[in-house]
JSON list of C-alpha atoms and ligand atoms in Angstrom, two decimals:
[
{"chain": "Q", "resi": 994, "resn": "MET", "atom": "CA", "xyz": [160.96, 133.53, 29.93]},
{"chain": "Q", "resi": 995, "resn": "ASP", "atom": "CA", "xyz": [160.30, 136.90, 31.50]},
{"chain": "Q", "resi": 996, "resn": "PRO", "atom": "CA", "xyz": [158.97, 140.05, 29.76]},
{"chain": "Q", "resi": 997, "resn": "VAL", "atom": "CA", "xyz": [162.37, 141.77, 29.59]},
{"chain": "Q", "resi": 998, "resn": "GLU", "atom": "CA", "xyz": [163.86, 138.83, 27.68]},
{"chain": "Q", "resi": 999, "resn": "HIS", "atom": "CA", "xyz": [160.77, 138.63, 25.47]},
{"chain": "Q", "resi": 1000, "resn": "ALA", "atom": "CA", "xyz": [161.17, 142.33, 24.64]},
{"chain": "Q", "resi": 1001, "resn": "SER", "atom": "CA", "xyz": [164.95, 142.39, 24.28]},
{"chain": "Q", "resi": 1002, "resn": "ILE", "atom": "CA", "xyz": [165.64, 139.46, 21.98]},
{"chain": "Q", "resi": 1003, "resn": "PRO", "atom": "CA", "xyz": [163.40, 140.51, 19.04]},
{"chain": "Q", "resi": 1004, "resn": "THR", "atom": "CA", "xyz": [164.36, 144.16, 19.54]},
{"chain": "Q", "resi": 1005, "resn": "LEU", "atom": "CA", "xyz": [168.06, 143.32, 19.18]},
{"chain": "Q", "resi": 1006, "resn": "ALA", "atom": "CA", "xyz": [167.24, 141.30, 16.06]},
{"chain": "Q", "resi": 1007, "resn": "TYR", "atom": "CA", "xyz": [165.22, 144.25, 14.72]},
{"chain": "Q", "resi": 1008, "resn": "LEU", "atom": "CA", "xyz": [168.11, 146.65, 15.32]},
{"chain": "Q", "resi": 1009, "resn": "ALA", "atom": "CA", "xyz": [170.53, 144.26, 13.65]},
{"chain": "Q", "resi": 1010, "resn": "LEU", "atom": "CA", "xyz": [168.39, 143.40, 10.61]},
{"chain": "Q", "resi": 1011, "resn": "SER", "atom": "CA", "xyz": [166.40, 146.54, 9.81]},
{"chain": "Q", "resi": 1012, "resn": "ASN", "atom": "CA", "xyz": [167.91, 149.06, 7.41]},
{"chain": "Q", "resi": 1013, "resn": "GLU", "atom": "CA", "xyz": [165.99, 151.92, 9.00]},
{"chain": "Q", "resi": 1014, "resn": "PRO", "atom": "CA", "xyz": [164.83, 151.01, 12.52]},
{"chain": "Q", "resi": 1015, "resn": "THR", "atom": "CA", "xyz": [162.59, 153.51, 14.31]},
{"chain": "Q", "resi": 1016, "resn": "TRP", "atom": "CA", "xyz": [161.46, 154.10, 17.89]},
{"chain": "Q", "resi": 1017, "resn": "GLY", "atom": "CA", "xyz": [157.87, 153.46, 16.79]},
{"chain": "Q", "resi": 1018, "resn": "GLY", "atom": "CA", "xyz": [158.85, 150.19, 15.14]},
{"chain": "Q", "resi": 1019, "resn": "ALA", "atom": "CA", "xyz": [160.78, 149.07, 18.21]},
{"chain": "Q", "resi": 1020, "resn": "LEU", "atom": "CA", "xyz": [157.81, 150.00, 20.43]},
{"chain": "Q", "resi": 1021, "resn": "ALA", "atom": "CA", "xyz": [155.32, 148.07, 18.26]},
{"chain": "Q", "resi": 1022, "resn": "LEU", "atom": "CA", "xyz": [157.65, 145.04, 18.27]},
{"chain": "Q", "resi": 1023, "resn": "THR", "atom": "CA", "xyz": [158.16, 145.23, 22.05]},
{"chain": "Q", "resi": 1024, "resn": "ILE", "atom": "CA", "xyz": [154.44, 145.48, 22.80]},
{"chain": "Q", "resi": 1025, "resn": "GLY", "atom": "CA", "xyz": [153.74, 142.55, 20.47]},
{"chain": "Q", "resi": 1026, "resn": "ALA", "atom": "CA", "xyz": [156.53, 140.54, 22.08]},
{"chain": "Q", "resi": 1027, "resn": "THR", "atom": "CA", "xyz": [155.28, 141.01, 25.64]},
{"chain": "Q", "resi": 1028, "resn": "PHE", "atom": "CA", "xyz": [151.48, 141.20, 25.51]},
{"chain": "Q", "resi": 1029, "resn": "PRO", "atom": "CA", "xyz": [150.88, 137.40, 25.08]},
{"chain": "Q", "resi": 1030, "resn": "ASP", "atom": "CA", "xyz": [151.71, 136.93, 28.77]},
{"chain": "Q", "resi": 1031, "resn": "LEU", "atom": "CA", "xyz": [148.45, 138.70, 29.57]},
{"chain": "Q", "resi": 1032, "resn": "ASP", "atom": "CA", "xyz": [147.30, 135.07, 29.32]},
{"chain": "Q", "resi": 1033, "resn": "ALA", "atom": "CA", "xyz": [148.64, 134.82, 32.88]},
{"chain": "Q", "resi": 1034, "resn": "PHE", "atom": "CA", "xyz": [145.50, 136.66, 33.97]},
{"chain": "Q", "resi": 1035, "resn": "THR", "atom": "CA", "xyz": [143.18, 134.07, 32.39]},
{"chain": "Q", "resi": 1036, "resn": "ARG", "atom": "CA", "xyz": [142.38, 130.61, 33.72]},
{"chain": "Q", "resi": 1037, "resn": "GLU", "atom": "CA", "xyz": [145.57, 129.18, 32.18]},
{"chain": "Q", "resi": 1038, "resn": "HIS", "atom": "CA", "xyz": [148.90, 130.77, 31.41]},
{"chain": "Q", "resi": 1039, "resn": "ARG", "atom": "CA", "xyz": [150.03, 130.14, 27.82]},
{"chain": "Q", "resi": 1040, "resn": "SER", "atom": "CA", "xyz": [146.56, 129.74, 26.38]},
{"chain": "Q", "resi": 1041, "resn": "TYR", "atom": "CA", "xyz": [144.73, 131.98, 23.87]},
{"chain": "Q", "resi": 1042, "resn": "LEU", "atom": "CA", "xyz": [147.54, 134.45, 23.18]},
{"chain": "Q", "resi": 1043, "resn": "HIS", "atom": "CA", "xyz": [150.07, 131.61, 22.91]},
{"chain": "Q", "resi": 1044, "resn": "SER", "atom": "CA", "xyz": [147.97, 129.83, 20.25]},
{"chain": "Q", "resi": 1045, "resn": "LEU", "atom": "CA", "xyz": [148.90, 129.92, 16.58]},
{"chain": "Q", "resi": 1046, "resn": "LEU", "atom": "CA", "xyz": [145.15, 129.94, 15.84]},
{"chain": "Q", "resi": 1047, "resn": "PHE", "atom": "CA", "xyz": [145.18, 133.62, 16.82]},
{"chain": "Q", "resi": 1048, "resn": "ALA", "atom": "CA", "xyz": [148.77, 134.67, 16.14]},
{"chain": "Q", "resi": 1049, "resn": "LEU", "atom": "CA", "xyz": [149.02, 133.43, 12.53]},
{"chain": "Q", "resi": 1050, "resn": "PRO", "atom": "CA", "xyz": [145.80, 135.11, 11.29]},
{"chain": "Q", "resi": 1051, "resn": "ALA", "atom": "CA", "xyz": [146.92, 138.31, 13.03]},
{"chain": "Q", "resi": 1052, "resn": "PHE", "atom": "CA", "xyz": [150.24, 138.08, 11.19]},
{"chain": "Q", "resi": 1053, "resn": "ALA", "atom": "CA", "xyz": [148.45, 137.45, 7.85]},
{"chain": "Q", "resi": 1054, "resn": "LEU", "atom": "CA", "xyz": [146.16, 140.45, 8.40]},
{"chain": "Q", "resi": 1055, "resn": "ALA", "atom": "CA", "xyz": [149.08, 142.66, 9.39]},
{"chain": "Q", "resi": 1056, "resn": "TYR", "atom": "CA", "xyz": [151.05, 141.54, 6.35]},
{"chain": "Q", "resi": 1057, "resn": "LEU", "atom": "CA", "xyz": [148.12, 142.16, 4.00]},
{"chain": "Q", "resi": 1058, "resn": "SER", "atom": "CA", "xyz": [147.45, 145.57, 5.57]},
{"chain": "Q", "resi": 1059, "resn": "GLY", "atom": "CA", "xyz": [150.90, 146.77, 4.60]},
{"chain": "Q", "resi": 1060, "resn": "ASN", "atom": "CA", "xyz": [151.13, 148.61, 7.94]},
{"chain": "Q", "resi": 1061, "resn": "THR", "atom": "CA", "xyz": [154.71, 148.33, 9.22]},
{"chain": "Q", "resi": 1062, "resn": "HIS", "atom": "CA", "xyz": [153.81, 148.79, 12.88]},
{"chain": "Q", "resi": 1063, "resn": "ALA", "atom": "CA", "xyz": [151.05, 146.15, 12.71]},
{"chain": "Q", "resi": 1064, "resn": "LEU", "atom": "CA", "xyz": [153.50, 143.79, 11.02]},
{"chain": "Q", "resi": 1065, "resn": "LEU", "atom": "CA", "xyz": [156.17, 144.42, 13.68]},
{"chain": "Q", "resi": 1066, "resn": "PHE", "atom": "CA", "xyz": [153.57, 143.90, 16.42]},
{"chain": "Q", "resi": 1067, "resn": "SER", "atom": "CA", "xyz": [152.59, 140.52, 14.93]},
{"chain": "Q", "resi": 1068, "resn": "ILE", "atom": "CA", "xyz": [156.24, 139.52, 14.43]},
{"chain": "Q", "resi": 1069, "resn": "GLY", "atom": "CA", "xyz": [156.82, 140.35, 18.11]},
{"chain": "Q", "resi": 1070, "resn": "TRP", "atom": "CA", "xyz": [153.82, 138.19, 19.00]},
{"chain": "Q", "resi": 1071, "resn": "LEU", "atom": "CA", "xyz": [155.20, 135.24, 16.97]},
{"chain": "Q", "resi": 1072, "resn": "SER", "atom": "CA", "xyz": [158.66, 135.73, 18.51]},
{"chain": "Q", "resi": 1073, "resn": "HIS", "atom": "CA", "xyz": [157.05, 135.38, 21.95]},
{"chain": "Q", "resi": 1074, "resn": "ILE", "atom": "CA", "xyz": [155.53, 132.02, 20.98]},
{"chain": "Q", "resi": 1075, "resn": "PHE", "atom": "CA", "xyz": [158.82, 130.89, 19.39]},
{"chain": "Q", "resi": 1076, "resn": "LEU", "atom": "CA", "xyz": [160.80, 131.75, 22.53]},
{"chain": "Q", "resi": 1077, "resn": "ASP", "atom": "CA", "xyz": [158.24, 130.12, 24.84]},
{"chain": "Q", "resi": 1078, "resn": "PHE", "atom": "CA", "xyz": [158.53, 126.94, 22.74]},
{"chain": "Q", "resi": 1079, "resn": "PHE", "atom": "CA", "xyz": [162.06, 126.59, 24.15]},
{"chain": "Q", "resi": 1080, "resn": "THR", "atom": "CA", "xyz": [161.14, 127.34, 27.77]},
{"chain": "Q", "resi": 1081, "resn": "GLY", "atom": "CA", "xyz": [158.07, 125.18, 28.29]},
{"chain": "Q", "resi": 1082, "resn": "VAL", "atom": "CA", "xyz": [155.18, 124.34, 26.04]},
{"chain": "Q", "resi": 1083, "resn": "ILE", "atom": "CA", "xyz": [152.93, 126.31, 23.73]},
{"chain": "Q", "resi": 1084, "resn": "PRO", "atom": "CA", "xyz": [149.45, 125.04, 22.80]},
{"chain": "Q", "resi": 1085, "resn": "PRO", "atom": "CA", "xyz": [149.39, 125.60, 19.01]},
{"chain": "Q", "resi": 1086, "resn": "VAL", "atom": "CA", "xyz": [145.64, 125.17, 18.50]},
{"chain": "Q", "resi": 1087, "resn": "TYR", "atom": "CA", "xyz": [144.25, 126.35, 21.84]},
{"chain": "Q", "resi": 1088, "resn": "PRO", "atom": "CA", "xyz": [141.26, 126.35, 22.58]},
{"chain": "Q", "resi": 1089, "resn": "LEU", "atom": "CA", "xyz": [140.54, 123.44, 20.21]},
{"chain": "Q", "resi": 1090, "resn": "SER", "atom": "CA", "xyz": [143.12, 121.45, 22.18]},
{"chain": "Q", "resi": 1091, "resn": "ARG", "atom": "CA", "xyz": [144.85, 122.38, 25.41]},
{"chain": "Q", "resi": 1092, "resn": "ARG", "atom": "CA", "xyz": [147.80, 120.09, 24.60]},
{"chain": "Q", "resi": 1093, "resn": "GLY", "atom": "CA", "xyz": [151.07, 121.91, 24.15]},
{"chain": "Q", "resi": 1094, "resn": "TRP", "atom": "CA", "xyz": [154.55, 121.11, 22.92]},
{"chain": "Q", "resi": 1095, "resn": "GLY", "atom": "CA", "xyz": [157.99, 122.49, 23.46]},
{"chain": "Q", "resi": 1096, "resn": "VAL", "atom": "CA", "xyz": [161.65, 121.59, 23.25]},
{"chain": "Q", "resi": 1097, "resn": "GLU", "atom": "CA", "xyz": [163.85, 121.11, 26.27]},
{"chain": "Q", "resi": 1098, "resn": "ILE", "atom": "CA", "xyz": [167.56, 121.52, 25.60]},
{"chain": "Q", "resi": 1099, "resn": "THR", "atom": "CA", "xyz": [170.03, 120.76, 28.36]},
{"chain": "Q", "resi": 1100, "resn": "ALA", "atom": "CA", "xyz": [173.78, 120.99, 28.58]},
{"chain": "Q", "resi": 1101, "resn": "ARG", "atom": "CA", "xyz": [175.88, 119.20, 31.16]},
{"chain": "Q", "resi": 1102, "resn": "GLY", "atom": "CA", "xyz": [179.55, 119.27, 31.83]},
{"chain": "Q", "resi": 1103, "resn": "GLY", "atom": "CA", "xyz": [182.00, 118.19, 34.45]},
{"chain": "Q", "resi": 1104, "resn": "PRO", "atom": "CA", "xyz": [184.61, 115.55, 35.23]},
{"chain": "Q", "resi": 1105, "resn": "ALA", "atom": "CA", "xyz": [182.46, 112.85, 33.63]},
{"chain": "Q", "resi": 1106, "resn": "GLY", "atom": "CA", "xyz": [182.37, 114.69, 30.29]},
{"chain": "Q", "resi": 1107, "resn": "PHE", "atom": "CA", "xyz": [180.14, 117.00, 28.36]},
{"chain": "Q", "resi": 1108, "resn": "GLY", "atom": "CA", "xyz": [176.87, 116.51, 26.60]},
{"chain": "Q", "resi": 1109, "resn": "ILE", "atom": "CA", "xyz": [173.85, 118.17, 25.08]},
{"chain": "Q", "resi": 1110, "resn": "GLY", "atom": "CA", "xyz": [170.37, 116.77, 25.56]},
{"chain": "Q", "resi": 1111, "resn": "LEU", "atom": "CA", "xyz": [167.30, 117.52, 23.50]},
{"chain": "Q", "resi": 1112, "resn": "ARG", "atom": "CA", "xyz": [163.80, 116.24, 24.05]},
{"chain": "Q", "resi": 1113, "resn": "ILE", "atom": "CA", "xyz": [160.30, 117.14, 22.94]},
{"chain": "Q", "resi": 1114, "resn": "VAL", "atom": "CA", "xyz": [158.08, 118.10, 25.86]},
{"chain": "Q", "resi": 1115, "resn": "GLU", "atom": "CA", "xyz": [154.34, 117.48, 25.71]},
{"chain": "Q", "resi": 1116, "resn": "ASN", "atom": "CA", "xyz": [152.20, 119.00, 28.40]},
{"chain": "Q", "resi": 1117, "resn": "TYR", "atom": "CA", "xyz": [149.22, 121.19, 29.14]},
{"chain": "Q", "resi": 1118, "resn": "PRO", "atom": "CA", "xyz": [149.33, 124.90, 29.93]},
{"chain": "Q", "resi": 1119, "resn": "ASP", "atom": "CA", "xyz": [150.05, 125.78, 33.53]},
{"chain": "Q", "resi": 1120, "resn": "PRO", "atom": "CA", "xyz": [147.03, 126.67, 35.59]},
{"chain": "Q", "resi": 1121, "resn": "ARG", "atom": "CA", "xyz": [147.09, 130.26, 36.70]},
{"chain": "Q", "resi": 1122, "resn": "HIS", "atom": "CA", "xyz": [149.38, 130.86, 39.68]},
{"chain": "Q", "resi": 1123, "resn": "ASP", "atom": "CA", "xyz": [151.68, 133.45, 41.19]},
{"chain": "Q", "resi": 1124, "resn": "TYR", "atom": "CA", "xyz": [155.15, 133.75, 39.71]},
{"chain": "Q", "resi": 1125, "resn": "GLU", "atom": "CA", "xyz": [158.48, 134.62, 41.22]},
{"chain": "Q", "resi": 1126, "resn": "LEU", "atom": "CA", "xyz": [161.17, 135.16, 38.61]},
{"chain": "Q", "resi": 1127, "resn": "ASN", "atom": "CA", "xyz": [164.88, 135.76, 39.01]},
{"chain": "Q", "resi": 1128, "resn": "ILE", "atom": "CA", "xyz": [165.27, 138.59, 36.51]},
{"chain": "Q", "resi": 1129, "resn": "GLY", "atom": "CA", "xyz": [168.85, 139.67, 37.22]},
{"chain": "Q", "resi": 1130, "resn": "GLY", "atom": "CA", "xyz": [170.21, 138.30, 33.94]},
{"chain": "Q", "resi": 1131, "resn": "SER", "atom": "CA", "xyz": [167.35, 139.70, 31.93]},
{"chain": "Q", "resi": 1132, "resn": "VAL", "atom": "CA", "xyz": [167.77, 143.16, 33.45]},
{"chain": "Q", "resi": 1133, "resn": "ALA", "atom": "CA", "xyz": [171.36, 143.12, 32.14]},
{"chain": "Q", "resi": 1134, "resn": "LEU", "atom": "CA", "xyz": [170.03, 142.04, 28.73]},
{"chain": "Q", "resi": 1135, "resn": "GLY", "atom": "CA", "xyz": [167.43, 144.80, 28.88]},
{"chain": "Q", "resi": 1136, "resn": "LEU", "atom": "CA", "xyz": [170.09, 147.42, 29.63]},
{"chain": "Q", "resi": 1137, "resn": "VAL", "atom": "CA", "xyz": [172.18, 146.21, 26.67]},
{"chain": "Q", "resi": 1138, "resn": "THR", "atom": "CA", "xyz": [169.07, 146.42, 24.48]},
{"chain": "Q", "resi": 1139, "resn": "LEU", "atom": "CA", "xyz": [168.29, 149.92, 25.71]},
{"chain": "Q", "resi": 1140, "resn": "ALA", "atom": "CA", "xyz": [171.87, 151.01, 24.98]},
{"chain": "Q", "resi": 1141, "resn": "ALA", "atom": "CA", "xyz": [171.64, 149.51, 21.48]},
{"chain": "Q", "resi": 1142, "resn": "LEU", "atom": "CA", "xyz": [168.35, 151.36, 20.90]},
{"chain": "Q", "resi": 1143, "resn": "ILE", "atom": "CA", "xyz": [169.83, 154.68, 21.99]},
{"chain": "Q", "resi": 1144, "resn": "ILE", "atom": "CA", "xyz": [173.01, 154.21, 19.94]},
{"chain": "Q", "resi": 1145, "resn": "ARG", "atom": "CA", "xyz": [171.23, 153.00, 16.81]},
{"chain": "Q", "resi": 1146, "resn": "LEU", "atom": "CA", "xyz": [168.26, 155.39, 16.90]},
{"chain": "Q", "resi": 1147, "resn": "HIS", "atom": "CA", "xyz": [169.70, 158.68, 18.20]},
{"chain": "O", "resi": 401, "resn": "ZN", "atom": "ZN1", "xyz": [154.57, 133.50, 27.22]}
]
């Protein structure tokens, strides 16, 4: 999943669910939702910042602090891990174990019929490498999110 999708999906949920959304809240959520991919600059993508060993204590501290922006940042961080769980694997206790899990959901359709497939994927984080992403669909999603932000927060 690319950064635009990671930013857009929780931001749209925030705009839909919050009684009083703010630009600062949306910014904190967006930064939290995208920064875990800084892991791509370490030895392995989806490592430390994709581990629940770091994300859950950060959420607990943010919750206990009572700071709304810290809480939105940590919710964005957890949303990143949740979304990556469906597009590969996340290593829940990295660095104690490099093993990761995810869910692969497939849909097929055609003359032979239709079907949905679901399987648990177990793997290790990808070693660091260059990425080339097709982001056309996510740019459209990002533009819809930006329009929703402007309409809801003007
Ligand atoms: Zn990620």
